[in-house]
């Protein structure tokens, strides 16, 4: 074997190659994590299973039923109640609305057909909660009846609507 030289890797060069490979693998794992945006309100996509169901506030008798229809649409039915005490005893004013809402990511917007300047925004939160905000006063509801509040899912079943 004349003219051929065998080169033996030095321990320091083997460690350098291993360190370089470790760094490349680590970089490949970390870069996507930093580039991925964190989901906040308005960015988290809600599945039909998450949306479908019946929601009620912690206190009160109001109820919201939601059914995902697909293609960014939800069937929504609101049965809202404002309870108060009158001279004759407990009383309540009510407000009902139903129709289709549009949903994008985790925010649904519902504009009741018979409403004037009414717009109801529903934000799907983790753990089966629904934050509801009403903009405008002309929603066709009874006196002091509003949709605002935080609702929690009480049923995951496909809701039954009054009109069906």
PDB file of C-alpha atoms in Angstrom:
ATOM      1  CA  UNK A   1       0.000   0.000   0.000  1.00  0.00           C
ATOM      2  CA  UNK A   2       2.323   2.582  -1.100  1.00  0.00           C
ATOM      3  CA  UNK A   3       1.080   6.053  -1.791  1.00  0.00           C
ATOM      4  CA  UNK A   4      -2.190   5.654   0.166  1.00  0.00           C
ATOM      5  CA  UNK A   5      -2.664   7.418   3.399  1.00  0.00           C
ATOM      6  CA  UNK A   6      -5.256   6.457   5.905  1.00  0.00           C
ATOM      7  CA  UNK A   7      -6.649   9.309   7.859  1.00  0.00           C
ATOM      8  CA  UNK A   8      -7.938   8.645  11.332  1.00  0.00           C
ATOM      9  CA  UNK A   9     -10.551  11.077  12.607  1.00  0.00           C
ATOM     10  CA  UNK A  10      -9.441  13.024  15.566  1.00  0.00           C
ATOM     11  CA  UNK A  11     -11.816  13.012  18.563  1.00  0.00           C
ATOM     12  CA  UNK A  12     -12.292  16.765  18.292  1.00  0.00           C
ATOM     13  CA  UNK A  13     -13.449  16.561  14.638  1.00  0.00           C
ATOM     14  CA  UNK A  14     -15.959  13.757  15.453  1.00  0.00           C
ATOM     15  CA  UNK A  15     -17.397  15.869  18.269  1.00  0.00           C
ATOM     16  CA  UNK A  16     -17.629  18.846  15.931  1.00  0.00           C
ATOM     17  CA  UNK A  17     -19.583  16.819  13.350  1.00  0.00           C
ATOM     18  CA  UNK A  18     -21.953  15.530  16.069  1.00  0.00           C
ATOM     19  CA  UNK A  19     -22.399  19.046  17.460  1.00  0.00           C
ATOM     20  CA  UNK A  20     -23.143  20.355  13.969  1.00  0.00           C
ATOM     21  CA  UNK A  21     -25.742  17.626  13.331  1.00  0.00           C
ATOM     22  CA  UNK A  22     -27.345  18.247  16.721  1.00  0.00           C
ATOM     23  CA  UNK A  23     -27.520  21.973  15.949  1.00  0.00           C
ATOM     24  CA  UNK A  24     -29.118  21.352  12.529  1.00  0.00           C
ATOM     25  CA  UNK A  25     -31.749  19.012  14.020  1.00  0.00           C
ATOM     26  CA  UNK A  26     -32.461  21.441  16.850  1.00  0.00           C
ATOM     27  CA  UNK A  27     -32.789  24.312  14.402  1.00  0.00           C
ATOM     28  CA  UNK A  28     -35.157  22.282  12.207  1.00  0.00           C
ATOM     29  CA  UNK A  29     -37.391  21.649  15.209  1.00  0.00           C
ATOM     30  CA  UNK A  30     -37.358  25.154  16.678  1.00  0.00           C
ATOM     31  CA  UNK A  31     -37.744  27.347  13.593  1.00  0.00           C
ATOM     32  CA  UNK A  32     -41.298  26.187  12.764  1.00  0.00           C
ATOM     33  CA  UNK A  33     -42.321  26.706  16.382  1.00  0.00           C
ATOM     34  CA  UNK A  34     -41.168  30.334  16.279  1.00  0.00           C
ATOM     35  CA  UNK A  35     -42.674  31.014  12.867  1.00  0.00           C
ATOM     36  CA  UNK A  36     -46.090  29.597  13.754  1.00  0.00           C
ATOM     37  CA  UNK A  37     -48.365  32.324  15.028  1.00  0.00           C
ATOM     38  CA  UNK A  38     -49.983  31.849  18.377  1.00  0.00           C
ATOM     39  CA  UNK A  39     -53.762  31.532  18.215  1.00  0.00           C
ATOM     40  CA  UNK A  40     -55.695  34.367  19.811  1.00  0.00           C
ATOM     41  CA  UNK A  41     -59.308  35.447  19.571  1.00  0.00           C
ATOM     42  CA  UNK A  42     -60.262  35.606  15.928  1.00  0.00           C
ATOM     43  CA  UNK A  43     -57.519  33.223  14.776  1.00  0.00           C
ATOM     44  CA  UNK A  44     -58.474  29.838  16.246  1.00  0.00           C
ATOM     45  CA  UNK A  45     -60.606  27.745  13.900  1.00  0.00           C
ATOM     46  CA  UNK A  46     -63.653  26.243  15.550  1.00  0.00           C
ATOM     47  CA  UNK A  47     -64.798  22.771  14.508  1.00  0.00           C
ATOM     48  CA  UNK A  48     -68.451  21.884  14.025  1.00  0.00           C
ATOM     49  CA  UNK A  49     -68.266  19.656  17.103  1.00  0.00           C
ATOM     50  CA  UNK A  50     -67.031  22.610  19.173  1.00  0.00           C
ATOM     51  CA  UNK A  51     -69.759  24.941  17.889  1.00  0.00           C
ATOM     52  CA  UNK A  52     -72.756  22.598  17.852  1.00  0.00           C
ATOM     53  CA  UNK A  53     -74.837  22.572  20.977  1.00  0.00           C
ATOM     54  CA  UNK A  54     -76.906  24.491  23.486  1.00  0.00           C
ATOM     55  CA  UNK A  55     -75.459  27.296  25.612  1.00  0.00           C
ATOM     56  CA  UNK A  56     -76.768  28.978  28.767  1.00  0.00           C
ATOM     57  CA  UNK A  57     -75.414  31.671  31.073  1.00  0.00           C
ATOM     58  CA  UNK A  58     -74.263  30.672  34.561  1.00  0.00           C
ATOM     59  CA  UNK A  59     -77.223  32.595  35.974  1.00  0.00           C
ATOM     60  CA  UNK A  60     -80.478  33.164  34.179  1.00  0.00           C
ATOM     61  CA  UNK A  61     -82.708  31.280  31.812  1.00  0.00           C
ATOM     62  CA  UNK A  62     -81.510  32.549  28.425  1.00  0.00           C
ATOM     63  CA  UNK A  63     -80.450  29.985  25.858  1.00  0.00           C
ATOM     64  CA  UNK A  64     -78.547  29.945  22.565  1.00  0.00           C
ATOM     65  CA  UNK A  65     -78.695  26.999  20.175  1.00  0.00           C
ATOM     66  CA  UNK A  66     -76.057  26.643  17.459  1.00  0.00           C
ATOM     67  CA  UNK A  67     -75.676  24.205  14.581  1.00  0.00           C
ATOM     68  CA  UNK A  68     -72.769  24.321  12.113  1.00  0.00           C
ATOM     69  CA  UNK A  69     -74.088  24.230   8.547  1.00  0.00           C
ATOM     70  CA  UNK A  70     -70.712  24.276   6.793  1.00  0.00           C
ATOM     71  CA  UNK A  71     -69.185  26.797   4.403  1.00  0.00           C
ATOM     72  CA  UNK A  72     -68.796  29.402   7.174  1.00  0.00           C
ATOM     73  CA  UNK A  73     -72.463  29.350   8.230  1.00  0.00           C
ATOM     74  CA  UNK A  74     -74.188  28.559  11.530  1.00  0.00           C
ATOM     75  CA  UNK A  75     -77.868  28.142  12.308  1.00  0.00           C
ATOM     76  CA  UNK A  76     -78.549  30.195  15.445  1.00  0.00           C
ATOM     77  CA  UNK A  77     -81.543  30.514  17.737  1.00  0.00           C
ATOM     78  CA  UNK A  78     -81.615  32.920  20.677  1.00  0.00           C
ATOM     79  CA  UNK A  79     -84.182  32.660  23.475  1.00  0.00           C
ATOM     80  CA  UNK A  80     -83.269  35.492  25.825  1.00  0.00           C
ATOM     81  CA  UNK A  81     -84.828  36.295  29.191  1.00  0.00           C
ATOM     82  CA  UNK A  82     -84.571  39.371  31.416  1.00  0.00           C
ATOM     83  CA  UNK A  83     -85.869  38.510  34.877  1.00  0.00           C
ATOM     84  CA  UNK A  84     -86.951  41.121  37.419  1.00  0.00           C
ATOM     85  CA  UNK A  85     -89.175  41.543  40.468  1.00  0.00           C
ATOM     86  CA  UNK A  86     -92.394  43.474  40.110  1.00  0.00           C
ATOM     87  CA  UNK A  87     -95.002  44.472  42.672  1.00  0.00           C
ATOM     88  CA  UNK A  88     -96.931  41.354  41.659  1.00  0.00           C
ATOM     89  CA  UNK A  89     -93.904  39.077  42.082  1.00  0.00           C
ATOM     90  CA  UNK A  90     -91.268  37.668  39.726  1.00  0.00           C
ATOM     91  CA  UNK A  91     -91.619  38.706  36.078  1.00  0.00           C
ATOM     92  CA  UNK A  92     -89.636  38.502  32.864  1.00  0.00           C
ATOM     93  CA  UNK A  93     -89.271  40.113  29.491  1.00  0.00           C
ATOM     94  CA  UNK A  94     -88.195  37.909  26.587  1.00  0.00           C
ATOM     95  CA  UNK A  95     -86.541  38.217  23.224  1.00  0.00           C
ATOM     96  CA  UNK A  96     -86.236  35.668  20.449  1.00  0.00           C
ATOM     97  CA  UNK A  97     -84.280  35.644  17.218  1.00  0.00           C
ATOM     98  CA  UNK A  98     -83.184  32.988  14.779  1.00  0.00           C
ATOM     99  CA  UNK A  99     -81.424  32.744  11.465  1.00  0.00           C
ATOM    100  CA  UNK A 100     -77.975  32.216   9.976  1.00  0.00           C
ATOM    101  CA  UNK A 101     -74.717  33.585  11.284  1.00  0.00           C
ATOM    102  CA  UNK A 102     -71.418  33.753   9.469  1.00  0.00           C
ATOM    103  CA  UNK A 103     -68.327  32.369  11.182  1.00  0.00           C
ATOM    104  CA  UNK A 104     -64.679  33.008  10.491  1.00  0.00           C
ATOM    105  CA  UNK A 105     -62.113  31.285  12.693  1.00  0.00           C
ATOM    106  CA  UNK A 106     -63.660  31.545  16.182  1.00  0.00           C
ATOM    107  CA  UNK A 107     -65.930  34.579  15.717  1.00  0.00           C
ATOM    108  CA  UNK A 108     -69.508  34.326  14.498  1.00  0.00           C
ATOM    109  CA  UNK A 109     -71.616  37.339  13.538  1.00  0.00           C
ATOM    110  CA  UNK A 110     -75.395  37.160  13.660  1.00  0.00           C
ATOM    111  CA  UNK A 111     -77.692  39.907  12.397  1.00  0.00           C
ATOM    112  CA  UNK A 112     -81.341  39.130  13.183  1.00  0.00           C
ATOM    113  CA  UNK A 113     -83.540  39.635  10.106  1.00  0.00           C
ATOM    114  CA  UNK A 114     -86.174  41.721  11.872  1.00  0.00           C
ATOM    115  CA  UNK A 115     -83.582  43.847  13.670  1.00  0.00           C
ATOM    116  CA  UNK A 116     -82.698  47.446  12.954  1.00  0.00           C
ATOM    117  CA  UNK A 117     -79.127  48.309  13.902  1.00  0.00           C
ATOM    118  CA  UNK A 118     -78.539  45.035  15.764  1.00  0.00           C
ATOM    119  CA  UNK A 119     -75.436  42.895  15.395  1.00  0.00           C
ATOM    120  CA  UNK A 120     -74.550  40.034  17.731  1.00  0.00           C
ATOM    121  CA  UNK A 121     -70.947  38.836  17.865  1.00  0.00           C
ATOM    122  CA  UNK A 122     -70.228  35.427  19.366  1.00  0.00           C
ATOM    123  CA  UNK A 123     -66.664  34.420  20.213  1.00  0.00           C
ATOM    124  CA  UNK A 124     -66.030  30.746  20.851  1.00  0.00           C
ATOM    125  CA  UNK A 125     -63.703  30.372  23.817  1.00  0.00           C
ATOM    126  CA  UNK A 126     -61.937  27.254  25.095  1.00  0.00           C
ATOM    127  CA  UNK A 127     -63.739  24.864  27.442  1.00  0.00           C
ATOM    128  CA  UNK A 128     -67.172  25.242  25.842  1.00  0.00           C
ATOM    129  CA  UNK A 129     -67.642  28.919  26.597  1.00  0.00           C
ATOM    130  CA  UNK A 130     -69.233  31.482  24.313  1.00  0.00           C
ATOM    131  CA  UNK A 131     -68.741  35.228  24.766  1.00  0.00           C
ATOM    132  CA  UNK A 132     -71.661  37.160  23.295  1.00  0.00           C
ATOM    133  CA  UNK A 133     -71.694  40.901  22.605  1.00  0.00           C
ATOM    134  CA  UNK A 134     -74.653  42.856  21.266  1.00  0.00           C
ATOM    135  CA  UNK A 135     -74.078  46.033  19.275  1.00  0.00           C
ATOM    136  CA  UNK A 136     -77.105  48.248  18.825  1.00  0.00           C
ATOM    137  CA  UNK A 137     -80.389  48.498  20.675  1.00  0.00           C
ATOM    138  CA  UNK A 138     -82.857  47.659  17.908  1.00  0.00           C
ATOM    139  CA  UNK A 139     -82.763  43.870  18.090  1.00  0.00           C
ATOM    140  CA  UNK A 140     -86.508  43.387  18.469  1.00  0.00           C
ATOM    141  CA  UNK A 141     -86.153  42.007  21.996  1.00  0.00           C
ATOM    142  CA  UNK A 142     -88.277  42.936  25.005  1.00  0.00           C
ATOM    143  CA  UNK A 143     -87.479  45.827  27.362  1.00  0.00           C
ATOM    144  CA  UNK A 144     -83.988  45.408  28.926  1.00  0.00           C
ATOM    145  CA  UNK A 145     -83.431  42.113  27.077  1.00  0.00           C
ATOM    146  CA  UNK A 146     -79.899  41.864  25.716  1.00  0.00           C
ATOM    147  CA  UNK A 147     -77.769  39.066  24.322  1.00  0.00           C
ATOM    148  CA  UNK A 148     -74.568  40.145  26.119  1.00  0.00           C
ATOM    149  CA  UNK A 149     -72.795  37.741  28.430  1.00  0.00           C
ATOM    150  CA  UNK A 150     -70.694  34.638  28.735  1.00  0.00           C
ATOM    151  CA  UNK A 151     -72.518  31.411  28.049  1.00  0.00           C
ATOM    152  CA  UNK A 152     -71.352  27.862  28.702  1.00  0.00           C
ATOM    153  CA  UNK A 153     -72.185  24.796  26.667  1.00  0.00           C
ATOM    154  CA  UNK A 154     -74.684  22.600  28.476  1.00  0.00           C
ATOM    155  CA  UNK A 155     -75.173  20.089  25.660  1.00  0.00           C
ATOM    156  CA  UNK A 156     -73.030  18.848  22.782  1.00  0.00           C
ATOM    157  CA  UNK A 157     -76.030  17.296  21.042  1.00  0.00           C
ATOM    158  CA  UNK A 158     -77.317  18.620  17.757  1.00  0.00           C
ATOM    159  CA  UNK A 159     -79.913  21.146  18.929  1.00  0.00           C
ATOM    160  CA  UNK A 160     -83.580  20.940  18.019  1.00  0.00           C
ATOM    161  CA  UNK A 161     -84.904  24.235  16.744  1.00  0.00           C
ATOM    162  CA  UNK A 162     -88.426  25.550  17.303  1.00  0.00           C
ATOM    163  CA  UNK A 163     -89.016  25.980  13.561  1.00  0.00           C
ATOM    164  CA  UNK A 164     -88.074  22.394  12.694  1.00  0.00           C
TER     165      UNK A 164
END
